[in-house]
XYZ file of N, CA, C and O in Angstrom:
548
model
N 41.880 70.349 -16.489
C 42.873 70.331 -15.755
C 43.762 70.211 -16.485
O 44.377 69.206 -17.247
N 44.654 71.050 -16.048
C 46.624 70.952 -16.587
C 47.720 70.038 -16.067
O 46.906 69.706 -14.919
N 48.027 69.931 -16.877
C 49.272 69.057 -16.442
C 50.076 69.087 -14.626
O 50.542 67.934 -13.800
N 50.393 70.949 -14.803
C 50.690 71.433 -13.896
C 49.949 70.674 -12.302
O 50.177 70.644 -11.074
N 48.651 71.517 -12.014
C 47.264 71.167 -11.460
C 48.389 69.692 -10.736
O 47.241 69.303 -10.129
N 47.566 68.247 -12.185
C 47.935 66.755 -11.413
C 48.779 66.397 -11.091
O 48.785 66.316 -10.336
N 50.030 67.451 -10.818
C 51.166 67.293 -10.771
C 50.846 67.048 -8.907
O 51.523 66.435 -8.159
N 51.156 68.348 -9.270
C 50.577 69.025 -7.653
C 49.918 68.254 -7.316
O 50.015 67.809 -5.690
N 48.018 67.726 -7.533
C 47.212 67.078 -6.411
C 48.432 64.995 -6.008
O 48.001 64.949 -5.162
N 49.090 64.892 -7.228
C 49.213 63.990 -7.610
C 50.673 63.995 -5.549
O 50.317 63.091 -4.782
N 51.043 65.126 -5.524
C 51.838 65.146 -5.246
C 51.398 65.449 -2.956
O 52.490 65.155 -2.144
N 50.487 66.194 -3.048
C 50.161 66.707 -2.157
C 49.120 64.883 -1.121
O 49.660 65.221 -0.888
N 48.997 64.713 -2.478
C 49.026 63.021 -1.785
C 49.630 62.722 -1.819
O 49.641 61.957 -0.296
N 50.100 62.121 -1.990
C 52.294 60.918 -1.384
C 51.957 61.796 -0.439
O 52.662 60.824 0.710
N 52.192 62.999 -0.298
C 52.765 63.501 0.955
C 51.815 63.561 2.418
O 52.593 63.016 3.148
N 50.687 63.491 2.270
C 50.348 63.414 3.194
C 50.376 61.810 3.674
O 49.850 61.410 4.844
N 50.078 60.376 2.693
C 49.999 59.593 2.834
C 51.641 59.049 3.082
O 51.224 58.265 4.176
N 52.479 60.557 3.177
C 53.755 59.579 3.711
C 54.968 60.368 5.456
O 54.659 59.514 6.084
N 53.185 61.843 5.623
C 53.286 61.404 6.444
C 52.561 61.156 7.830
O 51.781 61.830 8.822
N 51.859 59.984 7.533
C 50.343 59.912 8.066
C 49.502 60.211 8.237
O 48.180 59.366 8.739
N 49.222 61.375 7.050
C 48.021 61.512 7.369
C 46.463 61.575 6.880
O 45.591 60.949 7.200
N 47.159 60.332 6.280
C 46.311 59.338 5.403
C 46.559 58.164 5.378
O 47.873 57.714 4.796
N 45.720 56.803 5.248
C 46.665 55.587 5.678
C 45.985 54.849 4.632
O 45.093 55.120 3.389
N 46.319 54.276 3.542
C 46.021 53.098 2.083
C 45.826 51.976 2.803
O 46.194 51.464 3.540
N 43.784 51.678 2.881
C 43.444 50.702 2.945
C 44.010 49.798 1.947
O 44.984 49.496 0.390
N 44.541 48.109 3.117
C 44.718 47.098 2.060
C 43.470 46.535 1.068
O 42.470 46.741 1.932
N 44.164 46.701 -0.092
C 43.026 45.748 -0.754
C 43.132 44.221 -0.515
O 44.380 43.549 -0.634
N 41.946 43.723 -0.262
C 41.914 42.266 -0.963
C 40.602 41.468 -1.907
O 39.112 42.095 -1.779
N 41.425 40.425 -1.988
C 40.759 39.969 -3.684
C 40.802 39.113 -3.111
O 41.057 38.133 -2.792
N 39.260 37.940 -3.898
C 39.361 36.350 -4.283
C 39.690 36.254 -5.148
O 38.689 36.675 -6.712
N 40.193 34.943 -5.879
C 39.854 34.832 -7.646
C 39.745 33.384 -6.754
O 39.067 32.083 -6.870
N 38.800 33.639 -8.013
C 37.503 32.304 -8.918
C 38.378 31.813 -10.403
O 37.979 32.807 -11.175
N 38.055 30.721 -10.122
C 38.794 30.387 -11.639
C 37.137 29.963 -12.603
O 36.482 29.530 -11.866
N 37.154 30.807 -13.942
C 35.634 29.788 -14.475
C 35.966 29.012 -15.519
O 37.452 28.941 -16.465
N 36.175 27.827 -15.200
C 36.026 26.747 -16.283
C 35.751 26.752 -17.592
O 33.954 27.179 -17.695
N 36.592 26.732 -18.528
C 35.677 26.546 -19.566
C 35.610 25.345 -20.108
O 35.738 24.103 -19.731
N 34.115 25.403 -20.720
C 32.771 24.145 -20.833
C 33.449 23.972 -22.223
O 33.015 25.076 -22.893
N 33.757 22.267 -22.734
C 33.255 22.151 -23.784
C 32.723 22.534 -24.119
O 31.341 21.892 -24.205
N 31.982 23.222 -25.920
C 33.221 22.911 -26.381
C 33.062 24.723 -26.554
O 33.714 24.409 -27.970
N 33.766 24.261 -25.900
C 33.320 26.892 -25.858
C 35.483 26.920 -25.877
O 35.452 26.135 -25.291
N 35.560 27.679 -26.956
C 36.151 27.982 -27.242
C 37.063 29.442 -26.294
O 38.194 29.194 -25.487
N 36.297 29.614 -25.754
C 36.807 31.295 -24.367
C 35.666 31.995 -24.095
O 34.715 31.381 -24.362
N 36.131 32.086 -22.504
C 34.865 32.657 -22.685
C 34.992 34.431 -21.762
O 36.067 34.748 -22.430
N 34.166 35.950 -21.643
C 34.603 36.870 -21.803
C 33.679 37.120 -21.122
O 32.498 37.858 -21.294
N 34.048 37.691 -19.546
C 33.477 37.871 -19.025
C 32.844 39.686 -19.026
O 33.521 40.810 -18.989
N 31.812 40.288 -18.175
C 31.300 41.375 -18.811
C 31.092 42.417 -17.668
O 30.816 43.240 -17.608
N 30.746 41.830 -16.544
C 29.779 42.274 -15.501
C 30.072 41.062 -14.432
O 29.476 39.986 -14.037
N 29.834 42.206 -13.075
C 29.579 41.070 -12.481
C 29.008 41.956 -11.366
O 28.981 42.823 -10.972
N 27.458 41.163 -10.272
C 27.243 42.234 -9.390
C 27.887 41.433 -7.995
O 28.330 41.218 -7.678
N 26.798 42.822 -7.419
C 27.529 42.048 -5.859
C 26.312 40.412 -4.632
O 26.708 40.106 -3.770
N 25.585 39.994 -5.813
C 25.277 38.577 -5.120
C 26.483 37.280 -5.881
O 26.618 36.552 -6.187
N 27.579 38.146 -6.807
C 28.125 36.764 -7.534
C 27.967 36.751 -8.141
O 28.454 35.540 -9.395
N 27.143 36.862 -9.032
C 26.302 36.628 -10.952
C 27.293 37.794 -11.589
O 27.451 38.556 -11.989
N 27.771 36.393 -12.258
C 28.643 36.788 -14.139
C 27.853 37.120 -14.647
O 26.887 36.859 -15.141
N 27.654 38.438 -16.092
C 27.131 37.792 -17.235
C 28.483 38.742 -18.439
O 29.492 38.545 -17.658
N 28.604 37.775 -19.174
C 29.211 37.771 -20.381
C 28.631 37.149 -21.531
O 27.899 36.998 -21.947
N 30.293 36.050 -22.289
C 29.925 35.520 -23.924
C 30.476 34.016 -23.786
O 31.936 34.367 -22.996
N 29.991 33.602 -24.650
C 30.939 32.663 -24.519
C 31.378 32.255 -25.680
O 30.101 31.890 -26.789
N 32.300 32.184 -27.445
C 33.202 31.320 -27.842
C 32.586 30.458 -28.649
O 33.333 29.721 -27.660
N 32.107 29.555 -28.943
C 32.396 28.241 -29.361
C 32.085 28.664 -31.157
O 31.064 29.473 -32.267
N 33.089 27.716 -31.778
C 33.283 28.139 -32.762
C 32.049 27.787 -34.055
O 31.794 28.349 -34.921
N 31.035 26.451 -33.294
C 30.334 26.393 -33.695
C 28.753 26.652 -34.444
O 27.720 26.581 -35.278
N 28.705 27.497 -32.885
C 27.183 28.392 -32.825
C 27.544 29.601 -32.305
O 27.195 30.844 -32.812
N 29.405 30.423 -32.968
C 29.642 31.609 -32.274
C 29.341 32.558 -31.256
O 30.245 30.907 -30.733
N 28.962 33.538 -31.113
C 28.699 34.157 -29.659
C 27.743 34.443 -28.979
O 26.531 35.147 -29.481
N 27.572 33.530 -27.870
C 26.541 32.702 -26.990
C 26.390 34.143 -25.789
O 27.622 34.059 -24.468
N 25.369 34.607 -25.403
C 25.938 35.462 -23.723
C 25.347 34.120 -23.283
O 24.477 33.586 -22.889
N 25.582 34.656 -21.821
C 25.436 34.095 -20.082
C 25.562 34.868 -20.180
O 25.396 35.962 -19.115
N 25.138 33.502 -18.233
C 24.598 34.366 -17.158
C 25.183 33.398 -16.202
O 24.380 31.916 -16.543
N 25.838 33.774 -14.704
C 25.799 32.065 -13.707
C 25.248 32.756 -12.919
O 24.929 33.423 -12.698
N 25.020 31.352 -11.955
C 24.188 31.622 -11.187
C 24.955 30.323 -10.091
O 25.364 29.992 -10.320
N 24.053 29.918 -8.727
C 24.373 29.212 -7.988
C 24.664 27.689 -8.909
O 25.333 26.592 -8.208
N 23.410 27.889 -9.622
C 23.227 26.750 -10.691
C 23.539 26.087 -11.588
O 23.719 25.603 -11.953
N 24.817 27.425 -11.947
C 25.929 26.880 -12.850
C 25.068 28.481 -13.899
O 25.297 29.598 -13.536
N 26.364 27.952 -14.953
C 26.277 28.557 -16.858
C 24.843 28.946 -17.119
O 24.458 27.801 -17.004
N 24.190 29.844 -17.639
C 22.396 29.656 -18.319
C 23.379 30.058 -19.442
O 23.645 31.663 -19.358
N 23.090 29.850 -20.133
C 22.781 30.085 -21.443
C 21.295 31.568 -22.148
O 20.476 30.869 -21.436
N 21.675 33.116 -22.161
C 20.793 33.874 -22.545
C 20.554 33.500 -23.793
O 20.877 33.761 -24.788
N 19.177 32.972 -23.814
C 18.787 33.008 -25.398
C 17.371 33.993 -26.115
O 16.790 34.228 -25.081
N 18.691 34.788 -27.008
C 18.035 36.001 -27.055
C 16.605 35.959 -28.011
O 15.621 36.001 -28.535
N 17.587 34.876 -29.559
C 17.189 35.207 -30.498
C 17.363 33.873 -31.116
O 18.270 33.503 -32.221
N 16.672 32.639 -31.333
C 17.314 31.570 -31.929
C 17.929 32.046 -33.493
O 16.294 32.407 -34.086
N 18.503 31.285 -33.199
C 19.016 31.062 -34.653
C 19.942 32.606 -35.561
O 20.992 32.351 -36.209
N 20.140 33.405 -34.290
C 20.931 34.489 -34.117
C 22.928 33.857 -34.125
O 22.821 33.306 -33.174
N 23.859 34.632 -34.495
C 24.789 33.573 -34.950
C 25.558 34.517 -33.313
O 27.017 34.887 -33.249
N 24.996 35.424 -32.993
C 25.716 36.471 -31.451
C 24.801 37.470 -30.688
O 23.565 37.992 -31.502
N 25.651 36.968 -28.879
C 25.052 38.165 -28.095
C 26.449 37.742 -27.770
O 26.692 37.416 -26.940
N 25.816 38.596 -26.658
C 27.299 39.625 -25.790
C 26.169 39.783 -24.203
O 25.049 40.658 -24.828
N 26.272 39.440 -23.140
C 25.739 39.991 -21.051
C 26.329 41.257 -21.642
O 27.758 40.921 -21.622
N 26.049 41.893 -20.940
C 27.029 43.540 -20.322
C 26.607 43.699 -19.244
O 28.242 44.384 -18.426
N 26.300 43.732 -18.608
C 25.544 44.209 -17.319
C 24.795 43.373 -16.339
O 23.360 42.577 -17.402
N 24.963 43.276 -15.254
C 23.845 42.730 -14.072
C 23.760 43.460 -13.600
O 24.939 44.111 -12.813
N 22.726 44.039 -12.635
C 22.317 44.573 -11.920
C 22.473 43.665 -10.266
O 22.392 41.842 -10.329
N 22.184 44.090 -9.211
C 21.605 42.603 -7.564
C 20.738 42.176 -8.138
O 20.081 41.360 -7.586
N 19.569 42.146 -8.769
C 18.490 42.074 -8.949
C 18.246 41.000 -9.400
O 18.125 39.300 -9.669
N 19.440 40.631 -10.802
C 19.545 39.763 -11.428
C 19.605 39.997 -13.248
O 18.692 38.835 -13.982
N 18.989 41.048 -13.382
C 18.595 41.939 -14.360
C 19.976 42.374 -15.229
O 20.984 42.723 -14.886
N 19.509 40.891 -16.790
C 20.529 41.449 -17.723
C 20.585 42.272 -18.829
O 19.497 42.876 -19.544
N 21.980 43.284 -19.285
C 21.304 43.630 -20.677
C 22.115 43.460 -21.802
O 23.040 43.098 -21.166
N 22.431 44.080 -22.494
C 23.267 43.261 -23.646
C 22.579 43.740 -24.948
O 21.683 44.587 -25.117
N 23.599 43.547 -26.238
C 23.301 42.511 -27.868
C 22.987 41.998 -28.658
O 23.679 41.134 -27.745
N 22.063 42.149 -29.520
C 22.023 40.127 -30.008
C 22.320 40.747 -31.334
O 22.350 41.898 -31.457
N 22.675 40.311 -32.430
C 21.944 40.155 -33.759
C 20.568 39.864 -33.766
O 19.860 39.606 -33.232
N 19.987 40.669 -34.631
C 18.796 40.673 -34.690
C 18.391 41.185 -36.347
O 18.388 42.662 -37.143
N 17.720 40.381 -36.918
C 18.026 40.422 -38.703
C 19.354 40.715 -39.632
O 20.234 40.398 -39.925
N 19.277 41.801 -39.402
C 20.308 43.009 -40.489
C 20.544 43.604 -39.694
O 21.392 44.806 -40.257
N 20.682 43.934 -38.214
C 21.429 45.531 -37.730
C 21.976 44.413 -36.164
O 21.359 43.217 -35.897
N 21.605 45.082 -34.569
C 22.242 44.695 -33.868
C 21.401 45.529 -33.067
O 20.456 46.637 -33.653
N 20.522 44.688 -31.447
C 19.733 45.131 -31.411
C 19.955 44.791 -29.634
O 20.253 43.620 -29.171
N 19.206 46.075 -28.829
C 19.719 45.074 -27.533
C 18.497 44.526 -26.922
O 17.193 44.538 -27.613
N 18.881 43.912 -25.485
C 18.162 43.526 -24.736
C 17.877 43.437 -23.542
O 18.683 43.896 -22.983
N 17.168 43.303 -22.711
C 17.192 43.117 -21.164
C 16.158 41.780 -20.989
O 15.309 41.220 -21.485
N 17.072 40.705 -20.302
C 16.282 39.726 -19.228
C 16.805 39.440 -18.412
O 17.686 40.262 -17.373
N 15.341 38.882 -18.208
C 15.320 38.140 -16.106
C 14.979 37.064 -16.025
O 14.795 36.280 -17.195
N 15.210 36.524 -14.932
C 14.981 34.559 -15.138
C 14.133 34.317 -14.608
O 13.275 33.258 -15.692
N 12.934 35.566 -15.046
C 11.592 35.405 -14.879
C 10.475 35.496 -16.234
O 10.042 34.674 -15.718
N 11.321 36.116 -16.587
C 10.656 36.363 -18.106
C 11.874 36.449 -19.454
O 10.751 36.545 -20.455
N 12.525 35.981 -19.144
C 12.601 35.707 -20.246
C 14.403 36.905 -20.824
O 13.818 38.570 -20.020
N 14.166 36.774 -22.548
C 14.722 37.621 -22.867
C 13.455 39.591 -23.712
O 12.401 38.826 -24.644
N 13.591 40.165 -23.502
C 12.724 41.381 -24.741
C 13.634 42.387 -25.218
O 14.371 42.428 -24.815
N 13.698 42.202 -26.245
C 14.274 43.254 -27.372
C 14.066 44.887 -26.309
O 12.925 45.158 -26.353
N 14.373 45.669 -26.677
C 14.986 46.832 -26.020
C 15.064 47.545 -27.816
O 15.501 48.132 -28.251
N 13.951 48.677 -28.282
C 13.979 49.508 -29.689
C 15.247 50.399 -29.647
O 15.539 50.825 -28.986
N 15.235 50.586 -31.335
C 16.128 51.624 -30.707
C 15.687 53.006 -30.637
O 14.046 52.891 -30.786
N 16.323 54.083 -30.787
C 15.715 55.176 -30.833
C 15.263 55.621 -32.298
O 15.546 55.277 -33.218
N 14.071 56.760 -32.275
C 13.710 56.990 -33.350
C 14.293 57.431 -34.453
O 15.445 58.245 -34.613
N 14.509 57.110 -36.305
C 15.831 57.648 -36.419
C 16.662 56.573 -37.156
O 18.069 56.872 -37.828
N 16.612 55.228 -35.878
C 18.625 54.441 -35.538
C 17.888 52.973 -36.438
O 16.303 53.206 -35.390
N 18.744 52.348 -36.650
C 18.145 51.102 -37.124
C 18.791 50.235 -36.174
O 18.296 48.784 -36.172
N 19.688 50.883 -34.960
C 19.871 49.891 -33.981
C 20.644 49.843 -32.780
O 19.879 51.559 -32.560
N 20.349 49.450 -31.635
C 20.522 49.490 -30.663
C 21.182 48.933 -29.599
O 21.402 47.711 -30.186
N 21.803 49.096 -28.839
C 22.770 48.690 -27.725
C 22.538 48.875 -25.891
O 22.576 49.552 -25.902
N 23.175 47.714 -25.131
C 22.558 48.381 -23.852
C 23.764 47.709 -23.413
O 24.367 46.147 -23.117
N 24.690 48.649 -22.424
C 25.979 48.212 -22.021
C 25.726 48.202 -20.259
O 26.759 47.825 -19.722
N 24.443 48.927 -19.680
C 25.041 48.917 -18.513
C 23.498 49.504 -17.963
O 22.120 49.830 -18.258
N 23.127 49.066 -16.804
C 21.828 48.404 -16.003
C 21.595 48.977 -14.102
O 23.495 48.150 -13.935
N 21.294 50.124 -14.035
C 20.958 50.603 -12.355
C 20.438 49.561 -12.202
O 18.800 48.952 -11.823
C-alpha cells in the first residue's frame, strides 16, 4: 500500500466518523494488579485467555526464569524440566492448554502443558536442533 493510499483511507475514515456515518465504540477496560511474589523480582505476562487465565514468566535471581499460569486457585509454576534455568509460557487457549519454551540441554525446546497431563516437549522440525512455541489455538 502506498503512503498516498494510506492517507486517503485514514482521511475517509475520519470524515465518516466526523459526519456521524460511523461511531467509535467506547472501550471499557478492567485493571487487575498482579502481585509480585517473593522472592520473585519481576513478572512478564505472555498471554490472557477468555477465562481470565494469564501465562508468562517470573524472574527469580536464585532460580532463573520460570513459566507460570494463573487460575482461580492462584499462580502455579509450570514445571517443564527439573534443573532448567529458563522456561516461559507464551500463550494459553480457552481450554487452559499452554505453550512455551524451556532450556533443554544445549538448546531451547518448545513445550505443551495441560492441567491434566502436565508438560510434554514438542520436538524440533527435521534438521533443526531447537524449537519454540508462541501460539496455541
